[in-house]
PDB file of C-alpha atoms in Angstrom:
ATOM      1  CA  UNK A  32     121.361  62.131  34.661  1.00 91.00           C
ATOM      2  CA  UNK A  33     118.102  63.039  36.473  1.00 96.00           C
ATOM      3  CA  UNK A  34     115.087  60.755  36.632  1.00 96.00           C
ATOM      4  CA  UNK A  35     111.832  61.529  38.417  1.00 97.00           C
ATOM      5  CA  UNK A  36     109.130  58.867  38.428  1.00 97.00           C
ATOM      6  CA  UNK A  37     105.660  59.635  39.745  1.00 97.00           C
ATOM      7  CA  UNK A  38     107.148  62.219  42.087  1.00 97.00           C
ATOM      8  CA  UNK A  39     104.494  63.559  44.445  1.00 97.00           C
ATOM      9  CA  UNK A  40     104.683  65.722  47.539  1.00 97.00           C
ATOM     10  CA  UNK A  41     101.942  66.779  49.932  1.00 96.00           C
ATOM     11  CA  UNK A  42     102.256  69.373  52.681  1.00 94.00           C
ATOM     12  CA  UNK A  43      99.483  68.750  55.158  1.00 89.00           C
ATOM     13  CA  UNK A  44      96.532  68.457  52.774  1.00 89.00           C
ATOM     14  CA  UNK A  45      98.001  70.500  49.910  1.00 93.00           C
ATOM     15  CA  UNK A  46      99.220  68.453  46.927  1.00 95.00           C
ATOM     16  CA  UNK A  47     102.212  70.473  45.735  1.00 96.00           C
ATOM     17  CA  UNK A  48     103.627  67.924  43.275  1.00 97.00           C
ATOM     18  CA  UNK A  49     101.248  65.514  41.598  1.00 96.00           C
ATOM     19  CA  UNK A  50     102.832  62.585  39.773  1.00 95.00           C
ATOM     20  CA  UNK A  51     105.829  64.176  38.022  1.00 97.00           C
ATOM     21  CA  UNK A  52     107.573  62.034  35.394  1.00 97.00           C
ATOM     22  CA  UNK A  53     110.696  63.728  34.061  1.00 97.00           C
ATOM     23  CA  UNK A  54     114.060  62.672  32.641  1.00 97.00           C
ATOM     24  CA  UNK A  55     116.922  65.098  32.067  1.00 97.00           C
ATOM     25  CA  UNK A  56     119.940  63.764  30.230  1.00 95.00           C
ATOM     26  CA  UNK A  57     123.555  64.894  30.625  1.00 94.00           C
ATOM     27  CA  UNK A  58     124.267  68.177  28.892  1.00 92.00           C
ATOM     28  CA  UNK A  59     120.692  69.445  28.862  1.00 95.00           C
ATOM     29  CA  UNK A  60     120.094  72.980  30.084  1.00 94.00           C
ATOM     30  CA  UNK A  61     116.541  73.068  31.363  1.00 95.00           C
ATOM     31  CA  UNK A  62     114.446  76.089  32.284  1.00 92.00           C
ATOM     32  CA  UNK A  63     111.864  75.143  34.900  1.00 94.00           C
ATOM     33  CA  UNK A  64     109.182  77.791  34.650  1.00 89.00           C
ATOM     34  CA  UNK A  65     105.833  78.431  36.290  1.00 84.00           C
ATOM     35  CA  UNK A  66     104.077  80.899  38.541  1.00 80.00           C
ATOM     36  CA  UNK A  67     104.511  81.105  42.308  1.00 82.00           C
ATOM     37  CA  UNK A  68     103.097  77.966  43.903  1.00 86.00           C
ATOM     38  CA  UNK A  69     103.507  75.850  40.776  1.00 90.00           C
ATOM     39  CA  UNK A  70     105.873  73.460  42.579  1.00 94.00           C
ATOM     40  CA  UNK A  71     109.271  74.498  41.199  1.00 94.00           C
ATOM     41  CA  UNK A  72     111.066  74.903  44.519  1.00 95.00           C
ATOM     42  CA  UNK A  73     109.504  71.766  45.987  1.00 96.00           C
ATOM     43  CA  UNK A  74     110.658  69.741  42.975  1.00 97.00           C
ATOM     44  CA  UNK A  75     114.201  71.036  43.420  1.00 96.00           C
ATOM     45  CA  UNK A  76     114.169  70.297  47.141  1.00 95.00           C
ATOM     46  CA  UNK A  77     113.053  66.736  46.430  1.00 96.00           C
ATOM     47  CA  UNK A  78     115.809  66.448  43.835  1.00 96.00           C
ATOM     48  CA  UNK A  79     118.357  67.513  46.450  1.00 95.00           C
ATOM     49  CA  UNK A  80     117.091  64.952  48.952  1.00 94.00           C
ATOM     50  CA  UNK A  81     115.709  67.498  51.413  1.00 94.00           C
ATOM     51  CA  UNK A  82     112.129  66.189  51.477  1.00 95.00           C
ATOM     52  CA  UNK A  83     110.543  62.796  51.856  1.00 94.00           C
ATOM     53  CA  UNK A  84     108.167  62.168  48.951  1.00 96.00           C
ATOM     54  CA  UNK A  85     106.179  59.645  46.987  1.00 96.00           C
ATOM     55  CA  UNK A  86     107.669  58.180  43.824  1.00 96.00           C
ATOM     56  CA  UNK A  87     111.378  58.023  43.070  1.00 96.00           C
ATOM     57  CA  UNK A  88     114.181  60.500  42.414  1.00 96.00           C
ATOM     58  CA  UNK A  89     117.631  59.551  41.141  1.00 96.00           C
ATOM     59  CA  UNK A  90     120.709  61.410  39.945  1.00 96.00           C
ATOM     60  CA  UNK A  91     123.012  59.175  37.899  1.00 93.00           C
ATOM     61  CA  UNK A  92     121.060  56.214  39.241  1.00 93.00           C
ATOM     62  CA  UNK A  93     121.622  57.145  42.891  1.00 94.00           C
ATOM     63  CA  UNK A  94     119.087  58.403  45.404  1.00 94.00           C
ATOM     64  CA  UNK A  95     119.902  61.897  46.698  1.00 94.00           C
ATOM     65  CA  UNK A  96     117.911  61.068  49.818  1.00 90.00           C
ATOM     66  CA  UNK A  97     119.696  57.809  50.695  1.00 91.00           C
ATOM     67  CA  UNK A  98     123.178  58.843  49.556  1.00 89.00           C
ATOM     68  CA  UNK A  99     123.004  62.566  49.974  1.00 87.00           C
ATOM     69  CA  UNK A 100     126.655  63.309  50.716  1.00 86.00           C
ATOM     70  CA  UNK A 101     128.113  61.484  47.717  1.00 87.00           C
ATOM     71  CA  UNK A 102     125.370  62.643  45.301  1.00 89.00           C
ATOM     72  CA  UNK A 103     125.465  66.298  46.309  1.00 88.00           C
ATOM     73  CA  UNK A 104     129.259  66.377  46.081  1.00 87.00           C
ATOM     74  CA  UNK A 105     128.734  66.653  42.320  1.00 89.00           C
ATOM     75  CA  UNK A 106     125.921  69.209  42.482  1.00 94.00           C
ATOM     76  CA  UNK A 107     126.139  72.998  42.626  1.00 94.00           C
ATOM     77  CA  UNK A 108     123.034  74.520  44.191  1.00 95.00           C
ATOM     78  CA  UNK A 109     121.786  78.102  44.443  1.00 95.00           C
ATOM     79  CA  UNK A 110     118.655  78.394  46.619  1.00 93.00           C
ATOM     80  CA  UNK A 111     115.866  80.895  46.151  1.00 88.00           C
ATOM     81  CA  UNK A 112     116.121  82.018  49.782  1.00 90.00           C
ATOM     82  CA  UNK A 113     119.584  82.208  51.412  1.00 93.00           C
ATOM     83  CA  UNK A 114     119.975  80.055  54.538  1.00 92.00           C
ATOM     84  CA  UNK A 115     120.344  81.908  57.885  1.00 94.00           C
ATOM     85  CA  UNK A 116     123.973  80.928  58.378  1.00 94.00           C
ATOM     86  CA  UNK A 117     125.751  82.667  61.250  1.00 94.00           C
ATOM     87  CA  UNK A 118     129.309  81.598  60.347  1.00 95.00           C
ATOM     88  CA  UNK A 119     131.675  84.299  59.036  1.00 97.00           C
ATOM     89  CA  UNK A 120     132.072  84.651  55.284  1.00 97.00           C
ATOM     90  CA  UNK A 121     135.698  83.461  55.279  1.00 97.00           C
ATOM     91  CA  UNK A 122     134.780  80.343  57.242  1.00 96.00           C
ATOM     92  CA  UNK A 123     131.848  79.630  54.911  1.00 96.00           C
ATOM     93  CA  UNK A 124     133.898  79.939  51.715  1.00 96.00           C
ATOM     94  CA  UNK A 125     136.752  77.874  53.177  1.00 95.00           C
ATOM     95  CA  UNK A 126     134.363  75.150  54.334  1.00 93.00           C
ATOM     96  CA  UNK A 127     132.456  75.073  51.029  1.00 92.00           C
ATOM     97  CA  UNK A 128     135.656  74.978  48.974  1.00 93.00           C
ATOM     98  CA  UNK A 129     137.127  72.155  51.082  1.00 91.00           C
ATOM     99  CA  UNK A 130     133.895  70.175  50.789  1.00 87.00           C
ATOM    100  CA  UNK A 131     134.023  70.457  47.001  1.00 87.00           C
ATOM    101  CA  UNK A 132     137.773  69.942  46.760  1.00 89.00           C
ATOM    102  CA  UNK A 133     138.320  73.274  45.051  1.00 91.00           C
ATOM    103  CA  UNK A 134     140.635  76.202  45.968  1.00 94.00           C
ATOM    104  CA  UNK A 135     138.924  78.923  47.990  1.00 95.00           C
ATOM    105  CA  UNK A 136     140.621  81.429  45.680  1.00 96.00           C
ATOM    106  CA  UNK A 137     138.418  80.172  42.869  1.00 96.00           C
ATOM    107  CA  UNK A 138     135.282  80.959  44.862  1.00 96.00           C
ATOM    108  CA  UNK A 139     136.606  84.409  45.707  1.00 96.00           C
ATOM    109  CA  UNK A 140     137.508  85.041  42.068  1.00 97.00           C
ATOM    110  CA  UNK A 141     133.982  84.266  40.880  1.00 97.00           C
ATOM    111  CA  UNK A 142     132.551  86.465  43.644  1.00 97.00           C
ATOM    112  CA  UNK A 143     134.803  89.282  42.450  1.00 97.00           C
ATOM    113  CA  UNK A 144     133.560  88.885  38.872  1.00 97.00           C
ATOM    114  CA  UNK A 145     130.039  89.303  40.227  1.00 97.00           C
ATOM    115  CA  UNK A 146     131.113  92.518  41.954  1.00 96.00           C
ATOM    116  CA  UNK A 147     131.618  91.177  45.479  1.00 97.00           C
ATOM    117  CA  UNK A 148     135.007  91.677  47.152  1.00 97.00           C
ATOM    118  CA  UNK A 149     135.154  88.984  49.828  1.00 96.00           C
ATOM    119  CA  UNK A 150     138.144  90.531  51.669  1.00 96.00           C
ATOM    120  CA  UNK A 151     136.377  93.412  53.465  1.00 96.00           C
ATOM    121  CA  UNK A 152     133.490  91.175  54.581  1.00 97.00           C
ATOM    122  CA  UNK A 153     135.543  88.080  55.503  1.00 97.00           C
ATOM    123  CA  UNK A 154     134.786  88.357  59.232  1.00 97.00           C
ATOM    124  CA  UNK A 155     131.148  89.364  58.824  1.00 97.00           C
ATOM    125  CA  UNK A 156     128.491  86.697  59.564  1.00 97.00           C
ATOM    126  CA  UNK A 157     126.804  85.512  56.377  1.00 97.00           C
ATOM    127  CA  UNK A 158     123.385  86.261  57.849  1.00 96.00           C
ATOM    128  CA  UNK A 159     124.368  89.951  58.212  1.00 96.00           C
ATOM    129  CA  UNK A 160     125.036  90.438  54.500  1.00 97.00           C
ATOM    130  CA  UNK A 161     122.599  92.188  52.181  1.00 95.00           C
ATOM    131  CA  UNK A 162     120.363  90.067  49.962  1.00 94.00           C
ATOM    132  CA  UNK A 163     122.448  90.795  46.883  1.00 95.00           C
ATOM    133  CA  UNK A 164     125.725  89.992  48.641  1.00 97.00           C
ATOM    134  CA  UNK A 165     124.341  86.687  49.928  1.00 96.00           C
ATOM    135  CA  UNK A 166     123.205  85.728  46.437  1.00 96.00           C
ATOM    136  CA  UNK A 167     126.551  86.566  44.853  1.00 97.00           C
ATOM    137  CA  UNK A 168     128.404  84.519  47.452  1.00 97.00           C
ATOM    138  CA  UNK A 169     126.090  81.519  47.060  1.00 97.00           C
ATOM    139  CA  UNK A 170     126.504  81.679  43.277  1.00 97.00           C
ATOM    140  CA  UNK A 171     130.284  81.869  43.670  1.00 97.00           C
ATOM    141  CA  UNK A 172     130.253  78.804  45.933  1.00 96.00           C
ATOM    142  CA  UNK A 173     128.054  76.846  43.485  1.00 96.00           C
ATOM    143  CA  UNK A 174     130.059  77.789  40.397  1.00 96.00           C
ATOM    144  CA  UNK A 175     133.388  77.470  42.177  1.00 94.00           C
ATOM    145  CA  UNK A 176     133.110  73.686  42.332  1.00 91.00           C
ATOM    146  CA  UNK A 177     133.547  71.247  39.428  1.00 89.00           C
ATOM    147  CA  UNK A 178     129.914  70.194  39.530  1.00 92.00           C
ATOM    148  CA  UNK A 179     128.344  67.895  36.943  1.00 93.00           C
ATOM    149  CA  UNK A 180     124.912  69.332  37.731  1.00 96.00           C
ATOM    150  CA  UNK A 181     123.866  72.907  38.536  1.00 97.00           C
ATOM    151  CA  UNK A 182     120.484  73.344  40.238  1.00 97.00           C
ATOM    152  CA  UNK A 183     119.457  76.988  40.582  1.00 96.00           C
ATOM    153  CA  UNK A 184     116.226  78.288  42.077  1.00 95.00           C
ATOM    154  CA  UNK A 185     115.519  81.839  40.860  1.00 91.00           C
ATOM    155  CA  UNK A 186     119.282  82.484  41.026  1.00 92.00           C
ATOM    156  CA  UNK A 187     119.259  86.029  39.635  1.00 88.00           C
ATOM    157  CA  UNK A 188     116.395  87.321  41.801  1.00 84.00           C
ATOM    158  CA  UNK A 189     118.506  89.554  44.080  1.00 86.00           C
ATOM    159  CA  UNK A 190     121.227  90.525  41.625  1.00 90.00           C
ATOM    160  CA  UNK A 191     121.785  94.049  40.349  1.00 91.00           C
ATOM    161  CA  UNK A 192     121.784  94.412  36.520  1.00 88.00           C
ATOM    162  CA  UNK A 193     125.599  94.306  36.065  1.00 92.00           C
ATOM    163  CA  UNK A 194     125.890  91.209  38.282  1.00 94.00           C
ATOM    164  CA  UNK A 195     122.970  89.567  36.493  1.00 91.00           C
ATOM    165  CA  UNK A 196     124.760  90.029  33.171  1.00 91.00           C
ATOM    166  CA  UNK A 197     128.005  88.568  34.530  1.00 95.00           C
ATOM    167  CA  UNK A 198     126.110  85.678  36.135  1.00 94.00           C
ATOM    168  CA  UNK A 199     124.628  84.530  32.838  1.00 92.00           C
ATOM    169  CA  UNK A 200     128.030  84.933  31.178  1.00 93.00           C
ATOM    170  CA  UNK A 201     129.462  82.619  33.836  1.00 95.00           C
ATOM    171  CA  UNK A 202     126.735  80.075  33.138  1.00 93.00           C
ATOM    172  CA  UNK A 203     127.368  80.320  29.396  1.00 91.00           C
ATOM    173  CA  UNK A 204     131.044  79.506  30.031  1.00 93.00           C
ATOM    174  CA  UNK A 205     129.974  76.281  31.766  1.00 92.00           C
ATOM    175  CA  UNK A 206     127.175  75.373  29.341  1.00 90.00           C
ATOM    176  CA  UNK A 207     129.175  72.805  27.406  1.00 89.00           C
ATOM    177  CA  UNK A 208     130.369  70.885  30.454  1.00 91.00           C
ATOM    178  CA  UNK A 209     127.454  70.644  32.898  1.00 95.00           C
ATOM    179  CA  UNK A 210     123.765  69.801  33.108  1.00 97.00           C
ATOM    180  CA  UNK A 211     121.613  72.692  34.327  1.00 97.00           C
ATOM    181  CA  UNK A 212     118.185  72.996  35.911  1.00 97.00           C
ATOM    182  CA  UNK A 213     117.215  76.641  36.390  1.00 96.00           C
ATOM    183  CA  UNK A 214     113.885  77.802  37.753  1.00 93.00           C
ATOM    184  CA  UNK A 215     112.456  81.115  36.658  1.00 82.00           C
ATOM    185  CA  UNK A 216     109.128  82.894  36.421  1.00 73.00           C
ATOM    186  CA  UNK A 217     109.827  83.767  32.801  1.00 68.00           C
ATOM    187  CA  UNK A 218     111.718  82.188  29.951  1.00 73.00           C
ATOM    188  CA  UNK A 219     113.153  85.474  28.641  1.00 71.00           C
ATOM    189  CA  UNK A 220     115.643  85.611  31.525  1.00 73.00           C
ATOM    190  CA  UNK A 221     117.325  82.322  30.576  1.00 81.00           C
ATOM    191  CA  UNK A 222     116.301  82.069  26.915  1.00 77.00           C
ATOM    192  CA  UNK A 223     119.807  82.474  25.512  1.00 77.00           C
ATOM    193  CA  UNK A 224     121.146  79.690  27.724  1.00 86.00           C
ATOM    194  CA  UNK A 225     118.661  76.795  27.828  1.00 90.00           C
ATOM    195  CA  UNK A 226     117.811  74.116  25.281  1.00 89.00           C
ATOM    196  CA  UNK A 227     114.719  72.753  26.992  1.00 90.00           C
ATOM    197  CA  UNK A 228     111.707  74.298  28.710  1.00 89.00           C
ATOM    198  CA  UNK A 229     109.592  72.501  31.324  1.00 92.00           C
ATOM    199  CA  UNK A 230     106.579  74.326  32.755  1.00 89.00           C
ATOM    200  CA  UNK A 231     104.824  73.384  35.980  1.00 91.00           C
ATOM    201  CA  UNK A 232     101.308  74.365  36.931  1.00 88.00           C
ATOM    202  CA  UNK A 233      99.598  73.177  40.129  1.00 90.00           C
ATOM    203  CA  UNK A 234     102.243  70.510  40.594  1.00 95.00           C
ATOM    204  CA  UNK A 235     102.000  69.008  37.129  1.00 95.00           C
ATOM    205  CA  UNK A 236     104.039  69.318  33.953  1.00 94.00           C
ATOM    206  CA  UNK A 237     101.971  71.222  31.393  1.00 89.00           C
ATOM    207  CA  UNK A 238     104.752  71.871  28.864  1.00 86.00           C
ATOM    208  CA  UNK A 239     107.953  70.017  28.019  1.00 89.00           C
ATOM    209  CA  UNK A 240     109.701  71.288  24.918  1.00 85.00           C
ATOM    210  CA  UNK A 241     113.211  70.708  23.652  1.00 83.00           C
ATOM    211  CA  UNK A 242     114.720  73.513  21.605  1.00 75.00           C
ATOM    212  CA  UNK A 243     117.467  73.168  19.052  1.00 64.00           C
ATOM    213  CA  UNK A 244     120.510  75.277  19.877  1.00 58.00           C
ATOM    214  CA  UNK A 245     120.016  77.322  16.721  1.00 51.00           C
ATOM    215  CA  UNK A 246     116.419  78.221  17.598  1.00 52.00           C
ATOM    216  CA  UNK A 247     116.253  81.926  18.545  1.00 53.00           C
ATOM    217  CA  UNK A 248     114.455  81.566  21.886  1.00 57.00           C
ATOM    218  CA  UNK A 249     115.475  85.079  22.830  1.00 57.00           C
ATOM    219  CA  UNK A 250     113.416  86.826  20.139  1.00 70.00           C
ATOM    220  CA  UNK A 251     110.804  89.207  21.433  1.00 79.00           C
ATOM    221  CA  UNK A 252     107.199  90.078  20.691  1.00 85.00           C
ATOM    222  CA  UNK A 253     105.694  93.545  20.929  1.00 91.00           C
ATOM    223  CA  UNK A 254     102.399  93.327  22.788  1.00 92.00           C
ATOM    224  CA  UNK A 255      99.308  95.517  22.962  1.00 95.00           C
ATOM    225  CA  UNK A 256      96.247  95.104  25.157  1.00 96.00           C
ATOM    226  CA  UNK A 257      93.119  97.275  24.922  1.00 96.00           C
ATOM    227  CA  UNK A 258      90.489  97.117  27.670  1.00 95.00           C
ATOM    228  CA  UNK A 259      86.823  98.046  27.594  1.00 94.00           C
ATOM    229  CA  UNK A 260      87.201  99.795  30.948  1.00 94.00           C
ATOM    230  CA  UNK A 261      89.811 100.028  33.714  1.00 93.00           C
ATOM    231  CA  UNK A 262      90.285  96.844  35.718  1.00 93.00           C
ATOM    232  CA  UNK A 263      92.707  96.939  38.700  1.00 93.00           C
ATOM    233  CA  UNK A 264      93.320  93.169  38.718  1.00 93.00           C
ATOM    234  CA  UNK A 265      94.201  93.159  35.008  1.00 94.00           C
ATOM    235  CA  UNK A 266      96.385  96.240  35.486  1.00 94.00           C
ATOM    236  CA  UNK A 267      98.308  94.429  38.224  1.00 91.00           C
ATOM    237  CA  UNK A 268      98.722  91.329  36.038  1.00 90.00           C
ATOM    238  CA  UNK A 269      99.992  93.374  33.094  1.00 94.00           C
ATOM    239  CA  UNK A 270     102.397  95.302  35.321  1.00 90.00           C
ATOM    240  CA  UNK A 271     103.905  91.963  36.398  1.00 84.00           C
ATOM    241  CA  UNK A 272     104.667  91.353  32.709  1.00 88.00           C
ATOM    242  CA  UNK A 273     106.357  94.784  32.621  1.00 86.00           C
ATOM    243  CA  UNK A 274     103.596  96.267  30.468  1.00 94.00           C
ATOM    244  CA  UNK A 275     102.963 100.018  30.716  1.00 94.00           C
ATOM    245  CA  UNK A 276      99.689 101.973  30.282  1.00 94.00           C
ATOM    246  CA  UNK A 277      99.462 104.437  27.395  1.00 94.00           C
ATOM    247  CA  UNK A 278      96.662 106.466  28.955  1.00 91.00           C
ATOM    248  CA  UNK A 279      95.722 107.706  32.419  1.00 90.00           C
ATOM    249  CA  UNK A 280      92.614 105.512  32.474  1.00 89.00           C
ATOM    250  CA  UNK A 281      94.844 102.452  31.963  1.00 92.00           C
ATOM    251  CA  UNK A 282      92.691 101.049  29.179  1.00 94.00           C
ATOM    252  CA  UNK A 283      95.546 100.549  26.680  1.00 96.00           C
ATOM    253  CA  UNK A 284      98.816  98.815  27.502  1.00 96.00           C
ATOM    254  CA  UNK A 285     101.996  97.973  25.629  1.00 95.00           C
ATOM    255  CA  UNK A 286     105.023  95.889  26.459  1.00 92.00           C
ATOM    256  CA  UNK A 287     107.434  93.208  25.304  1.00 89.00           C
ATOM    257  CA  UNK A 288     107.050  89.442  25.758  1.00 85.00           C
ATOM    258  CA  UNK A 289     109.629  86.770  24.949  1.00 78.00           C
ATOM    259  CA  UNK A 290     108.396  84.697  22.005  1.00 73.00           C
ATOM    260  CA  UNK A 291     108.613  81.533  24.087  1.00 68.00           C
ATOM    261  CA  UNK A 292     106.324  83.136  26.686  1.00 76.00           C
ATOM    262  CA  UNK A 293     103.516  84.003  24.259  1.00 78.00           C
ATOM    263  CA  UNK A 294     101.104  81.288  25.344  1.00 73.00           C
ATOM    264  CA  UNK A 295     101.645  82.012  29.018  1.00 77.00           C
ATOM    265  CA  UNK A 296     101.002  85.704  28.448  1.00 85.00           C
ATOM    266  CA  UNK A 297      97.830  84.998  26.483  1.00 85.00           C
ATOM    267  CA  UNK A 298      96.778  82.630  29.235  1.00 81.00           C
ATOM    268  CA  UNK A 299      97.152  85.446  31.766  1.00 86.00           C
ATOM    269  CA  UNK A 300      95.119  87.851  29.643  1.00 91.00           C
ATOM    270  CA  UNK A 301      92.419  85.230  28.983  1.00 88.00           C
ATOM    271  CA  UNK A 302      91.387  85.373  32.647  1.00 88.00           C
ATOM    272  CA  UNK A 303      90.014  88.836  31.939  1.00 93.00           C
ATOM    273  CA  UNK A 304      88.215  88.050  28.676  1.00 90.00           C
ATOM    274  CA  UNK A 305      85.129  90.065  29.693  1.00 92.00           C
ATOM    275  CA  UNK A 306      87.287  93.171  30.083  1.00 94.00           C
ATOM    276  CA  UNK A 307      89.740  92.778  27.194  1.00 95.00           C
ATOM    277  CA  UNK A 308      88.610  94.140  23.849  1.00 94.00           C
ATOM    278  CA  UNK A 309      91.822  93.439  21.927  1.00 94.00           C
ATOM    279  CA  UNK A 310      95.193  91.783  22.491  1.00 93.00           C
ATOM    280  CA  UNK A 311      97.950  91.350  19.936  1.00 92.00           C
ATOM    281  CA  UNK A 312     101.512  90.050  19.833  1.00 89.00           C
ATOM    282  CA  UNK A 313     103.855  90.914  16.995  1.00 87.00           C
ATOM    283  CA  UNK A 314     107.161  89.207  16.334  1.00 73.00           C
ATOM    284  CA  UNK A 315     109.921  88.949  13.757  1.00 57.00           C
ATOM    285  CA  UNK A 316     110.615  85.358  12.665  1.00 46.00           C
ATOM    286  CA  UNK A 317     113.026  84.020  10.099  1.00 44.00           C
ATOM    287  CA  UNK A 318     111.657  82.424   6.946  1.00 37.00           C
ATOM    288  CA  UNK A 319     114.262  79.732   6.297  1.00 34.00           C
ATOM    289  CA  UNK A 320     117.769  81.135   5.961  1.00 31.00           C
ATOM    290  CA  UNK A 321     116.975  83.749   3.348  1.00 31.00           C
ATOM    291  CA  UNK A 322     114.842  86.517   4.699  1.00 34.00           C
ATOM    292  CA  UNK A 323     112.622  87.553   7.569  1.00 33.00           C
ATOM    293  CA  UNK A 324     108.871  87.767   7.569  1.00 29.00           C
ATOM    294  CA  UNK A 325     106.654  89.719   9.897  1.00 36.00           C
ATOM    295  CA  UNK A 326     104.103  87.547  11.662  1.00 38.00           C
ATOM    296  CA  UNK A 327     101.160  88.879  13.596  1.00 40.00           C
ATOM    297  CA  UNK A 328      99.283  86.928  16.214  1.00 40.00           C
ATOM    298  CA  UNK A 329      96.045  88.658  16.984  1.00 44.00           C
ATOM    299  CA  UNK A 330      93.115  87.735  19.142  1.00 43.00           C
ATOM    300  CA  UNK A 331      90.053  89.680  20.208  1.00 41.00           C
ATOM    301  CA  UNK A 332      87.470  89.194  22.901  1.00 41.00           C
ATOM    302  CA  UNK A 333      84.840  88.630  20.232  1.00 43.00           C
ATOM    303  CA  UNK A 334      86.811  85.620  18.920  1.00 43.00           C
ATOM    304  CA  UNK A 335      87.973  84.508  22.389  1.00 46.00           C
ATOM    305  CA  UNK A 336      91.371  85.153  23.847  1.00 48.00           C
ATOM    306  CA  UNK A 337      93.616  82.075  23.559  1.00 44.00           C
TER     307      UNK A 337
END
């Protein structure tokens, strides 16, 4: 389905992608994870034929750069940042539906499921919509077509909680019939949907793991971090993982981490090894099919934080 060979991209002197080799077969649902600046969006833009690049990119054996119209006719795309389109909403949905050969009513129906009534905003320019409304409409356009491939760049970023829930239900309904590539900062957001995880760091693949459908990717770990003294940079990093301080001095923190994100979390904490006195992750895992066991992963600064 997708084949990247020695894909590299440089902006001015910055090497954003550095020799990516990746194959995604039909039916795979891939989470593309990594921090800001890891290269996720650039990879997707190269895949969609938007950038010139080194190496090769093909979708079903065809170049999305050379044959963009015919290749992208079978791709549903949700960008991270909505384009500044000035056309009215009704014109946009009609145009997008005609391009994909799908009824505009189908697009409107999906938008309605996400909580967006297209009728009252039909004459409003797309660029004048709120961030959440733009995202819902772009998702509706992408899912309204009979695409063989869905490429989504942080698709749930601007969605309210109810719409986020519906969005992943919509993806689950399509899971058996399409190939998906979804970028996200964290695996827990898409853990129930994907069967493969690819992590980028500084433009390179640092993790590529296929997961059996029965593997409980969505299980969670309870985390605890104890610091020797307050450290604002560590506090900011932990807050980004949705950890909360237990004391006013912010020397003890607790939170929840998706099991699949354990190594990334420990990697974050390891940057502050001189400050961290203790870090632990605790999870419930199944021992065969019979009963559960309680596993504890514990590291300390004296032993070195993994």
